[in-house]
Amino acid sequence: MLDHLYRTVIMDHYKHKRNYERLTGDHIKKAHYKNPTCGDAMTLFLDIEQEVVKKAAFIGEGCSISMASASMMSELIKNKSIKEISTMRKAFEELIRTGETDQEELLGDSLSLQGVHALKARHNCALMTWQALHKILNAEENYQN
């Protein structure tokens, strides 16, 4: 029953992507990421002010897992500090790589992607947007790994 609920959440985010748009402006940070194993591609846009992500958006094409993950993440990180987002990113990567995390409460709808752990070939699909996020935040001078 929980698997069905998780599939429903994933498909909702895939069919009705949140924050699916291009952000423009000189202050917008962006990173492009292409999944080398399947060809999914996306560009992540962040509006960061005073170490807080005010808005997150993305454009791209890909499978239901990669696009749902991008939609979920874009909602999750809005109005969060870079430090909070760093903790979320690590918790999500742990969830996908190991199938478990002790910080489930931080992940919101992204927790529905937990089953991807069992599908090693799909790890990059779920992590693609989070890796683009890591790339942007690594460029920010106050970001801590």
PDB file of C-alpha atoms in Angstrom:
ATOM      1  CA  MET A   1       0.000   0.000   0.000  1.00  0.00           C
ATOM      2  CA  LEU A   2       2.844   2.390   0.821  1.00  0.00           C
ATOM      3  CA  ASP A   3       4.502   1.525  -2.513  1.00  0.00           C
ATOM      4  CA  HIS A   4       1.290   2.508  -4.299  1.00  0.00           C
ATOM      5  CA  LEU A   5       1.187   5.830  -2.430  1.00  0.00           C
ATOM      6  CA  TYR A   6       4.833   6.512  -3.278  1.00  0.00           C
ATOM      7  CA  ARG A   7       4.200   5.723  -6.974  1.00  0.00           C
ATOM      8  CA  THR A   8       1.238   8.089  -6.930  1.00  0.00           C
ATOM      9  CA  VAL A   9       3.368  10.906  -5.468  1.00  0.00           C
ATOM     10  CA  ILE A  10       6.135  10.283  -8.019  1.00  0.00           C
ATOM     11  CA  MET A  11       3.714  10.272 -10.956  1.00  0.00           C
ATOM     12  CA  ASP A  12       2.004  13.424  -9.702  1.00  0.00           C
ATOM     13  CA  HIS A  13       5.335  15.274  -9.629  1.00  0.00           C
ATOM     14  CA  TYR A  14       6.235  13.866 -13.049  1.00  0.00           C
ATOM     15  CA  LYS A  15       2.951  14.829 -14.706  1.00  0.00           C
ATOM     16  CA  HIS A  16       2.539  18.144 -12.865  1.00  0.00           C
ATOM     17  CA  LYS A  17       6.099  19.368 -12.441  1.00  0.00           C
ATOM     18  CA  ARG A  18       6.498  22.079  -9.840  1.00  0.00           C
ATOM     19  CA  ASN A  19       8.754  25.030 -10.647  1.00  0.00           C
ATOM     20  CA  TYR A  20       9.277  23.901 -14.235  1.00  0.00           C
ATOM     21  CA  GLU A  21      10.551  27.157 -15.675  1.00  0.00           C
ATOM     22  CA  ARG A  22      13.680  29.043 -16.637  1.00  0.00           C
ATOM     23  CA  LEU A  23      14.777  31.720 -14.173  1.00  0.00           C
ATOM     24  CA  THR A  24      16.578  34.689 -15.663  1.00  0.00           C
ATOM     25  CA  GLY A  25      18.669  37.515 -14.315  1.00  0.00           C
ATOM     26  CA  ASP A  26      22.300  38.259 -13.589  1.00  0.00           C
ATOM     27  CA  HIS A  27      22.062  36.939 -10.035  1.00  0.00           C
ATOM     28  CA  ILE A  28      20.571  33.536 -10.974  1.00  0.00           C
ATOM     29  CA  LYS A  29      22.889  30.573 -10.498  1.00  0.00           C
ATOM     30  CA  LYS A  30      22.485  27.646 -12.846  1.00  0.00           C
ATOM     31  CA  ALA A  31      23.951  24.238 -13.535  1.00  0.00           C
ATOM     32  CA  HIS A  32      23.312  21.826 -16.366  1.00  0.00           C
ATOM     33  CA  TYR A  33      23.481  18.111 -15.751  1.00  0.00           C
ATOM     34  CA  LYS A  34      23.157  15.217 -18.168  1.00  0.00           C
ATOM     35  CA  ASN A  35      22.806  11.674 -16.937  1.00  0.00           C
ATOM     36  CA  PRO A  36      25.548   9.756 -18.761  1.00  0.00           C
ATOM     37  CA  THR A  37      23.764   6.418 -18.425  1.00  0.00           C
ATOM     38  CA  CYS A  38      20.433   7.318 -20.029  1.00  0.00           C
ATOM     39  CA  GLY A  39      20.536  10.743 -21.628  1.00  0.00           C
ATOM     40  CA  ASP A  40      18.187  12.541 -19.221  1.00  0.00           C
ATOM     41  CA  ALA A  41      19.178  16.208 -19.093  1.00  0.00           C
ATOM     42  CA  MET A  42      18.141  19.163 -16.984  1.00  0.00           C
ATOM     43  CA  THR A  43      19.209  22.645 -16.016  1.00  0.00           C
ATOM     44  CA  LEU A  44      18.703  23.804 -12.453  1.00  0.00           C
ATOM     45  CA  PHE A  45      18.222  27.490 -11.623  1.00  0.00           C
ATOM     46  CA  LEU A  46      18.598  28.981  -8.148  1.00  0.00           C
ATOM     47  CA  ASP A  47      17.864  32.455  -6.861  1.00  0.00           C
ATOM     48  CA  ILE A  48      20.085  32.742  -3.788  1.00  0.00           C
ATOM     49  CA  GLU A  49      19.974  35.765  -1.493  1.00  0.00           C
ATOM     50  CA  GLN A  50      21.990  36.032   1.712  1.00  0.00           C
ATOM     51  CA  GLU A  51      22.707  32.291   1.775  1.00  0.00           C
ATOM     52  CA  VAL A  52      19.017  31.380   1.369  1.00  0.00           C
ATOM     53  CA  VAL A  53      17.506  29.802  -1.738  1.00  0.00           C
ATOM     54  CA  LYS A  54      14.564  32.070  -2.470  1.00  0.00           C
ATOM     55  CA  LYS A  55      13.466  30.211  -5.590  1.00  0.00           C
ATOM     56  CA  ALA A  56      14.453  26.989  -7.332  1.00  0.00           C
ATOM     57  CA  ALA A  57      13.362  25.984 -10.821  1.00  0.00           C
ATOM     58  CA  PHE A  58      14.386  23.592 -13.567  1.00  0.00           C
ATOM     59  CA  ILE A  59      13.883  22.704 -17.195  1.00  0.00           C
ATOM     60  CA  GLY A  60      14.723  19.464 -18.938  1.00  0.00           C
ATOM     61  CA  GLU A  61      13.620  16.125 -20.222  1.00  0.00           C
ATOM     62  CA  GLY A  62      13.896  12.730 -18.672  1.00  0.00           C
ATOM     63  CA  CYS A  63      12.269   9.746 -17.087  1.00  0.00           C
ATOM     64  CA  SER A  64       9.612   9.919 -14.396  1.00  0.00           C
ATOM     65  CA  ILE A  65      12.192   9.419 -11.641  1.00  0.00           C
ATOM     66  CA  SER A  66      14.534  12.220 -12.722  1.00  0.00           C
ATOM     67  CA  MET A  67      11.779  14.737 -13.429  1.00  0.00           C
ATOM     68  CA  ALA A  68       9.834  13.889 -10.253  1.00  0.00           C
ATOM     69  CA  SER A  69      13.031  14.170  -8.210  1.00  0.00           C
ATOM     70  CA  ALA A  70      13.709  17.617  -9.714  1.00  0.00           C
ATOM     71  CA  SER A  71      10.150  18.745  -8.993  1.00  0.00           C
ATOM     72  CA  MET A  72      10.292  17.485  -5.410  1.00  0.00           C
ATOM     73  CA  MET A  73      13.673  19.050  -4.733  1.00  0.00           C
ATOM     74  CA  SER A  74      12.660  22.407  -6.198  1.00  0.00           C
ATOM     75  CA  GLU A  75       9.788  22.578  -3.718  1.00  0.00           C
ATOM     76  CA  LEU A  76      11.785  21.268  -0.786  1.00  0.00           C
ATOM     77  CA  ILE A  77      14.670  23.736  -0.895  1.00  0.00           C
ATOM     78  CA  LYS A  78      12.724  26.992  -1.340  1.00  0.00           C
ATOM     79  CA  ASN A  79      13.361  29.452   1.477  1.00  0.00           C
ATOM     80  CA  LYS A  80      15.943  27.167   3.070  1.00  0.00           C
ATOM     81  CA  SER A  81      19.484  28.143   4.004  1.00  0.00           C
ATOM     82  CA  ILE A  82      22.435  26.703   2.164  1.00  0.00           C
ATOM     83  CA  LYS A  83      23.398  24.880   5.367  1.00  0.00           C
ATOM     84  CA  GLU A  84      19.928  23.270   5.665  1.00  0.00           C
ATOM     85  CA  ILE A  85      20.005  22.317   1.992  1.00  0.00           C
ATOM     86  CA  SER A  86      23.423  20.725   2.377  1.00  0.00           C
ATOM     87  CA  THR A  87      22.017  18.497   5.128  1.00  0.00           C
ATOM     88  CA  MET A  88      19.014  17.606   2.943  1.00  0.00           C
ATOM     89  CA  ARG A  89      21.243  16.770  -0.022  1.00  0.00           C
ATOM     90  CA  LYS A  90      23.372  14.423   2.063  1.00  0.00           C
ATOM     91  CA  ALA A  91      20.272  12.760   3.561  1.00  0.00           C
ATOM     92  CA  PHE A  92      18.745  12.236   0.113  1.00  0.00           C
ATOM     93  CA  GLU A  93      21.939  10.793  -1.337  1.00  0.00           C
ATOM     94  CA  GLU A  94      22.183   8.440   1.641  1.00  0.00           C
ATOM     95  CA  LEU A  95      18.557   7.397   1.089  1.00  0.00           C
ATOM     96  CA  ILE A  96      19.167   6.550  -2.567  1.00  0.00           C
ATOM     97  CA  ARG A  97      22.547   4.866  -2.073  1.00  0.00           C
ATOM     98  CA  THR A  98      21.725   2.865   1.079  1.00  0.00           C
ATOM     99  CA  GLY A  99      17.926   2.802   1.199  1.00  0.00           C
ATOM    100  CA  GLU A 100      17.932   4.426   4.627  1.00  0.00           C
ATOM    101  CA  THR A 101      18.468   7.755   6.318  1.00  0.00           C
ATOM    102  CA  ASP A 102      18.052   8.956   9.867  1.00  0.00           C
ATOM    103  CA  GLN A 103      16.763  12.309   8.605  1.00  0.00           C
ATOM    104  CA  GLU A 104      13.544  11.327   6.847  1.00  0.00           C
ATOM    105  CA  GLU A 105      11.702  14.374   8.208  1.00  0.00           C
ATOM    106  CA  LEU A 106      13.900  16.631   6.043  1.00  0.00           C
ATOM    107  CA  LEU A 107      13.004  15.009   2.739  1.00  0.00           C
ATOM    108  CA  GLY A 108       9.295  15.682   2.256  1.00  0.00           C
ATOM    109  CA  ASP A 109       7.930  14.110  -0.933  1.00  0.00           C
ATOM    110  CA  SER A 110      11.487  13.088  -1.903  1.00  0.00           C
ATOM    111  CA  LEU A 111      11.153  10.255   0.598  1.00  0.00           C
ATOM    112  CA  SER A 112       8.826   8.586  -1.928  1.00  0.00           C
ATOM    113  CA  LEU A 113      11.924   7.844  -4.043  1.00  0.00           C
ATOM    114  CA  GLN A 114      13.336   5.491  -1.390  1.00  0.00           C
ATOM    115  CA  GLY A 115      12.511   2.448  -3.550  1.00  0.00           C
ATOM    116  CA  VAL A 116      15.004   3.639  -6.166  1.00  0.00           C
ATOM    117  CA  HIS A 117      17.699   2.270  -3.866  1.00  0.00           C
ATOM    118  CA  ALA A 118      16.906  -1.257  -5.076  1.00  0.00           C
ATOM    119  CA  LEU A 119      17.341  -0.156  -8.708  1.00  0.00           C
ATOM    120  CA  LYS A 120      21.067   0.631  -8.968  1.00  0.00           C
ATOM    121  CA  ALA A 121      20.748   1.617 -12.635  1.00  0.00           C
ATOM    122  CA  ARG A 122      18.280   4.359 -11.624  1.00  0.00           C
ATOM    123  CA  HIS A 123      20.356   5.974  -8.860  1.00  0.00           C
ATOM    124  CA  ASN A 124      21.660   8.634 -11.259  1.00  0.00           C
ATOM    125  CA  CYS A 125      18.087   9.416 -12.309  1.00  0.00           C
ATOM    126  CA  ALA A 126      17.056  10.270  -8.760  1.00  0.00           C
ATOM    127  CA  LEU A 127      20.319  12.037  -7.910  1.00  0.00           C
ATOM    128  CA  MET A 128      20.736  14.086 -11.099  1.00  0.00           C
ATOM    129  CA  THR A 129      19.092  17.293  -9.841  1.00  0.00           C
ATOM    130  CA  TRP A 130      20.708  16.962  -6.442  1.00  0.00           C
ATOM    131  CA  GLN A 131      24.115  16.695  -8.140  1.00  0.00           C
ATOM    132  CA  ALA A 132      23.387  19.883 -10.101  1.00  0.00           C
ATOM    133  CA  LEU A 133      22.436  21.500  -6.782  1.00  0.00           C
ATOM    134  CA  HIS A 134      25.718  20.355  -5.256  1.00  0.00           C
ATOM    135  CA  LYS A 135      27.589  21.879  -8.193  1.00  0.00           C
ATOM    136  CA  ILE A 136      25.933  25.274  -7.677  1.00  0.00           C
ATOM    137  CA  LEU A 137      26.325  25.286  -3.919  1.00  0.00           C
ATOM    138  CA  ASN A 138      29.961  24.234  -4.153  1.00  0.00           C
ATOM    139  CA  ALA A 139      30.546  27.430  -6.108  1.00  0.00           C
ATOM    140  CA  GLU A 140      29.021  29.515  -3.323  1.00  0.00           C
ATOM    141  CA  GLU A 141      31.809  30.683  -1.024  1.00  0.00           C
ATOM    142  CA  ASN A 142      30.091  29.794   2.265  1.00  0.00           C
ATOM    143  CA  TYR A 143      28.966  26.306   1.293  1.00  0.00           C
ATOM    144  CA  GLN A 144      30.253  23.567   3.577  1.00  0.00           C
ATOM    145  CA  ASN A 145      30.505  19.948   2.322  1.00  0.00           C
TER     146      ASN A 145
END
